[in-house]
Amino acid sequence: MTLSRSLSRRAALAAVAAAAAFVLAACGGTDHAGGTHPAPAATASASASASAGQHNQADVTFAQQMIPHHRQAVAMAEMAATRASSGEVKSLADKIKQAQDPEINTMSDWLTAWGKDVPQGMGGMDHEMPGMDHGDASSMPGMMGSDQMGDLDGASGKVFDTMFLTMMIEHHQGAIDMAETEKDQGAYAPAKALAGDIVTAQTAEITEMHKMLDAG
């Protein structure tokens, strides 16, 4: 009878020990230093987040140059609302404004998050941009000078239409060149994706504008 009780007690203790070991294993293993290993899913998520946030100087340059570049395109597009004679030109101009305004906001948010200066004003008409003088603005691909912007602002009707399309083709080509550089040299995935979108959209718009000029 005593032997039976002893065996029963040992069996119960063994069961408790096994259950405790199972609970510890379920909470996560330990490394050699005594710390716990994070779950594989948590580690993968942290790595992905860190990778997505990485950026380099090419990303900063892309955003700081494309913002004033876009602002100039928006300014040109706003002129078309009252100066263009072609409904097609007005429709295209509105599409350009609707696409590029949000992109300006997105790139401004990136620069703010990275602790970098957000350019003010727009190239070609307003050179009051910190860190970017007249030479810097006009040296960006496709940027119009203040004289060209003044001429466009003073035109109307079919003359405006032709001038707008000719200038915007050049402006778009400059943006495509800048975007291609970002695709090749950038590190920030969202910026590279935006660059790809710019190449696709503005290449299509260049084709559309050439057709308008040919129909002219």
Short mmCIF file of C-alpha atoms in Angstrom, two decimals:
data_model
loop_
_atom_site.label_atom_id
_atom_site.label_comp_id
_atom_site.label_asym_id
_atom_site.label_seq_id
_atom_site.Cartn_x
_atom_site.Cartn_y
_atom_site.Cartn_z
CA MET A 1 0.00 0.00 0.00
CA THR A 2 2.83 2.44 0.89
CA LEU A 3 4.71 1.51 -2.32
CA SER A 4 1.59 2.18 -4.38
CA ARG A 5 1.17 5.67 -2.87
CA SER A 6 4.85 6.47 -3.53
CA LEU A 7 4.60 5.43 -7.16
CA SER A 8 1.44 7.51 -7.64
CA ARG A 9 3.12 10.54 -6.08
CA ARG A 10 6.14 10.21 -8.41
CA ALA A 11 3.90 9.90 -11.46
CA ALA A 12 2.02 13.07 -10.50
CA LEU A 13 5.26 15.03 -10.01
CA ALA A 14 6.56 13.86 -13.37
CA ALA A 15 3.36 15.03 -15.07
CA VAL A 16 3.65 18.48 -13.47
CA ALA A 17 7.28 18.82 -14.58
CA ALA A 18 6.40 17.81 -18.13
CA ALA A 19 3.58 20.36 -18.27
CA ALA A 20 5.89 23.15 -17.01
CA ALA A 21 8.49 22.30 -19.66
CA PHE A 22 5.81 22.43 -22.36
CA VAL A 23 4.67 25.89 -21.24
CA LEU A 24 8.23 27.24 -21.27
CA ALA A 25 8.82 25.87 -24.76
CA ALA A 26 5.61 27.47 -26.01
CA CYS A 27 6.68 30.91 -24.72
CA GLY A 28 9.79 30.87 -26.90
CA GLY A 29 13.27 29.41 -26.76
CA THR A 30 16.25 31.03 -25.14
CA ASP A 31 19.61 31.85 -26.63
CA HIS A 32 22.95 31.08 -25.08
CA ALA A 33 22.91 34.40 -23.24
CA GLY A 34 19.60 33.60 -21.59
CA GLY A 35 17.43 35.93 -23.75
CA THR A 36 14.35 34.89 -25.64
CA HIS A 37 14.23 34.47 -29.42
CA PRO A 38 11.56 36.59 -31.15
CA ALA A 39 9.02 34.71 -33.21
CA PRO A 40 10.13 34.28 -36.86
CA ALA A 41 7.15 36.31 -38.14
CA ALA A 42 8.04 39.26 -35.88
CA THR A 43 11.66 39.22 -37.04
CA ALA A 44 10.64 39.18 -40.71
CA SER A 45 8.19 42.04 -40.16
CA ALA A 46 10.81 44.21 -38.46
CA SER A 47 13.33 43.57 -41.25
CA ALA A 48 10.79 44.46 -43.93
CA SER A 49 9.88 47.68 -42.13
CA ALA A 50 13.52 48.73 -41.80
CA SER A 51 14.20 47.98 -45.46
CA ALA A 52 11.19 49.98 -46.65
CA GLY A 53 12.37 53.03 -44.71
CA GLN A 54 15.90 53.16 -46.09
CA HIS A 55 16.74 56.11 -48.37
CA ASN A 56 19.90 57.62 -49.84
CA GLN A 57 21.04 60.94 -51.28
CA ALA A 58 19.61 60.08 -54.70
CA ASP A 59 16.15 59.84 -53.11
CA VAL A 60 16.59 63.22 -51.41
CA THR A 61 17.81 64.87 -54.63
CA PHE A 62 14.93 63.35 -56.59
CA ALA A 63 12.33 64.76 -54.20
CA GLN A 64 13.98 68.17 -53.77
CA GLN A 65 14.27 68.67 -57.54
CA MET A 66 10.99 67.07 -58.62
CA ILE A 67 8.92 69.24 -56.24
CA PRO A 68 9.77 72.60 -57.94
CA HIS A 69 9.70 70.81 -61.31
CA HIS A 70 6.14 69.65 -60.63
CA ARG A 71 5.15 73.05 -59.27
CA GLN A 72 6.19 74.66 -62.55
CA ALA A 73 4.14 72.12 -64.52
CA VAL A 74 1.13 72.86 -62.29
CA ALA A 75 1.59 76.62 -62.86
CA MET A 76 1.64 76.04 -66.63
CA ALA A 77 -1.44 73.84 -66.37
CA GLU A 78 -3.32 76.50 -64.38
CA MET A 79 -2.65 79.05 -67.15
CA ALA A 80 -4.34 76.74 -69.65
CA ALA A 81 -7.65 76.95 -67.81
CA THR A 82 -8.15 80.56 -68.97
CA ARG A 83 -5.77 80.95 -71.91
CA ALA A 84 -6.07 77.77 -73.99
CA SER A 85 -8.54 77.60 -76.87
CA SER A 86 -8.51 73.82 -77.28
CA GLY A 87 -10.71 71.69 -75.05
CA GLU A 88 -8.16 68.89 -75.40
CA VAL A 89 -5.38 71.12 -74.11
CA LYS A 90 -7.51 72.24 -71.17
CA SER A 91 -8.41 68.62 -70.35
CA LEU A 92 -4.76 67.54 -70.51
CA ALA A 93 -3.69 70.48 -68.35
CA ASP A 94 -6.28 69.57 -65.72
CA LYS A 95 -5.06 65.96 -65.75
CA ILE A 96 -1.48 67.12 -65.22
CA LYS A 97 -2.52 69.31 -62.28
CA GLN A 98 -4.62 66.57 -60.68
CA ALA A 99 -1.73 64.08 -60.94
CA GLN A 100 1.15 66.28 -59.85
CA ASP A 101 -0.36 68.20 -56.92
CA PRO A 102 -0.68 65.03 -54.77
CA GLU A 103 2.82 63.93 -55.80
CA ILE A 104 4.21 67.25 -54.54
CA ASN A 105 2.55 66.62 -51.18
CA THR A 106 3.87 63.06 -51.02
CA MET A 107 7.46 64.07 -51.75
CA SER A 108 7.23 66.95 -49.26
CA ASP A 109 6.14 64.48 -46.58
CA TRP A 110 9.14 62.25 -47.37
CA LEU A 111 11.60 65.13 -47.03
CA THR A 112 10.03 66.22 -43.75
CA ALA A 113 10.26 62.66 -42.39
CA TRP A 114 13.91 62.49 -43.46
CA GLY A 115 14.73 65.82 -41.80
CA LYS A 116 15.54 67.49 -45.15
CA ASP A 117 14.52 70.90 -46.50
CA VAL A 118 11.36 71.07 -48.58
CA PRO A 119 11.90 73.50 -51.51
CA GLN A 120 9.60 76.50 -51.56
CA GLY A 121 8.18 78.28 -54.60
CA MET A 122 8.45 77.04 -58.18
CA GLY A 123 11.31 77.06 -60.61
CA GLY A 124 11.27 79.41 -63.55
CA MET A 125 8.98 82.07 -62.02
CA ASP A 126 9.97 82.18 -58.39
CA HIS A 127 13.59 81.60 -57.47
CA GLU A 128 13.11 82.12 -53.75
CA MET A 129 13.86 78.47 -53.01
CA PRO A 130 16.22 77.68 -50.11
CA GLY A 131 19.30 75.90 -51.37
CA MET A 132 18.36 76.41 -55.03
CA ASP A 133 19.40 79.55 -56.89
CA HIS A 134 18.53 80.63 -60.44
CA GLY A 135 21.27 78.52 -61.98
CA ASP A 136 20.22 75.40 -60.07
CA ALA A 137 16.58 75.74 -61.14
CA SER A 138 17.27 76.32 -64.82
CA SER A 139 19.84 73.53 -64.90
CA MET A 140 17.23 70.90 -63.99
CA PRO A 141 16.13 68.95 -67.09
CA GLY A 142 13.13 70.48 -68.85
CA MET A 143 12.76 73.52 -66.58
CA MET A 144 11.50 76.70 -68.24
CA GLY A 145 13.26 79.99 -67.57
CA SER A 146 11.42 83.04 -66.26
CA ASP A 147 11.31 84.60 -69.76
CA GLN A 148 9.64 81.50 -71.19
CA MET A 149 7.11 81.38 -68.37
CA GLY A 150 6.40 85.09 -68.90
CA ASP A 151 5.83 84.54 -72.63
CA LEU A 152 3.43 81.67 -71.91
CA ASP A 153 1.59 83.77 -69.34
CA GLY A 154 1.10 86.50 -71.94
CA ALA A 155 -0.18 84.22 -74.71
CA SER A 156 -3.72 83.08 -75.45
CA GLY A 157 -5.77 81.08 -77.94
CA LYS A 158 -4.07 78.84 -80.46
CA VAL A 159 -0.74 80.56 -79.86
CA PHE A 160 -0.97 79.53 -76.22
CA ASP A 161 -1.98 75.98 -77.16
CA THR A 162 1.07 75.49 -79.37
CA MET A 163 3.43 77.11 -76.88
CA PHE A 164 2.00 75.13 -73.97
CA LEU A 165 2.26 71.77 -75.75
CA THR A 166 5.79 72.45 -77.02
CA MET A 167 7.02 73.56 -73.61
CA MET A 168 5.24 70.79 -71.71
CA ILE A 169 6.74 68.11 -73.95
CA GLU A 170 10.20 69.41 -73.05
CA HIS A 171 9.20 69.72 -69.40
CA HIS A 172 7.87 66.15 -69.29
CA GLN A 173 11.00 64.79 -70.94
CA GLY A 174 13.08 66.43 -68.23
CA ALA A 175 10.93 64.86 -65.52
CA ILE A 176 11.32 61.46 -67.18
CA ASP A 177 15.12 61.86 -67.21
CA MET A 178 15.10 62.71 -63.49
CA ALA A 179 12.78 59.81 -62.73
CA GLU A 180 14.99 57.37 -64.63
CA THR A 181 17.94 58.49 -62.51
CA GLU A 182 15.92 57.83 -59.36
CA LYS A 183 14.96 54.37 -60.61
CA ASP A 184 18.64 53.55 -61.22
CA GLN A 185 20.21 55.16 -58.16
CA GLY A 186 17.52 55.52 -55.46
CA ALA A 187 17.09 53.24 -52.45
CA TYR A 188 13.66 54.23 -51.08
CA ALA A 189 11.09 51.87 -52.56
CA PRO A 190 8.14 54.32 -52.59
CA ALA A 191 10.28 56.96 -54.34
CA LYS A 192 11.42 54.46 -56.97
CA ALA A 193 7.79 53.42 -57.48
CA LEU A 194 6.73 57.05 -57.93
CA ALA A 195 9.56 57.53 -60.42
CA GLY A 196 8.25 54.58 -62.39
CA ASP A 197 4.73 56.05 -62.37
CA ILE A 198 6.10 59.40 -63.62
CA VAL A 199 7.91 57.71 -66.51
CA THR A 200 4.80 55.77 -67.53
CA ALA A 201 2.30 58.63 -67.22
CA GLN A 202 4.41 61.38 -68.76
CA THR A 203 5.64 59.24 -71.64
CA ALA A 204 1.99 58.62 -72.55
CA GLU A 205 1.22 62.34 -72.23
CA ILE A 206 4.14 63.26 -74.50
CA THR A 207 2.69 60.96 -77.17
CA GLU A 208 -0.72 62.61 -76.68
CA MET A 209 0.74 66.11 -76.97
CA HIS A 210 2.63 65.28 -80.16
CA LYS A 211 -0.66 64.12 -81.69
CA MET A 212 -2.30 67.40 -80.67
CA LEU A 213 0.48 69.41 -82.29
CA ASP A 214 0.33 67.35 -85.47
CA ALA A 215 -3.42 67.85 -85.64
CA GLY A 216 -2.97 71.45 -85.06
#
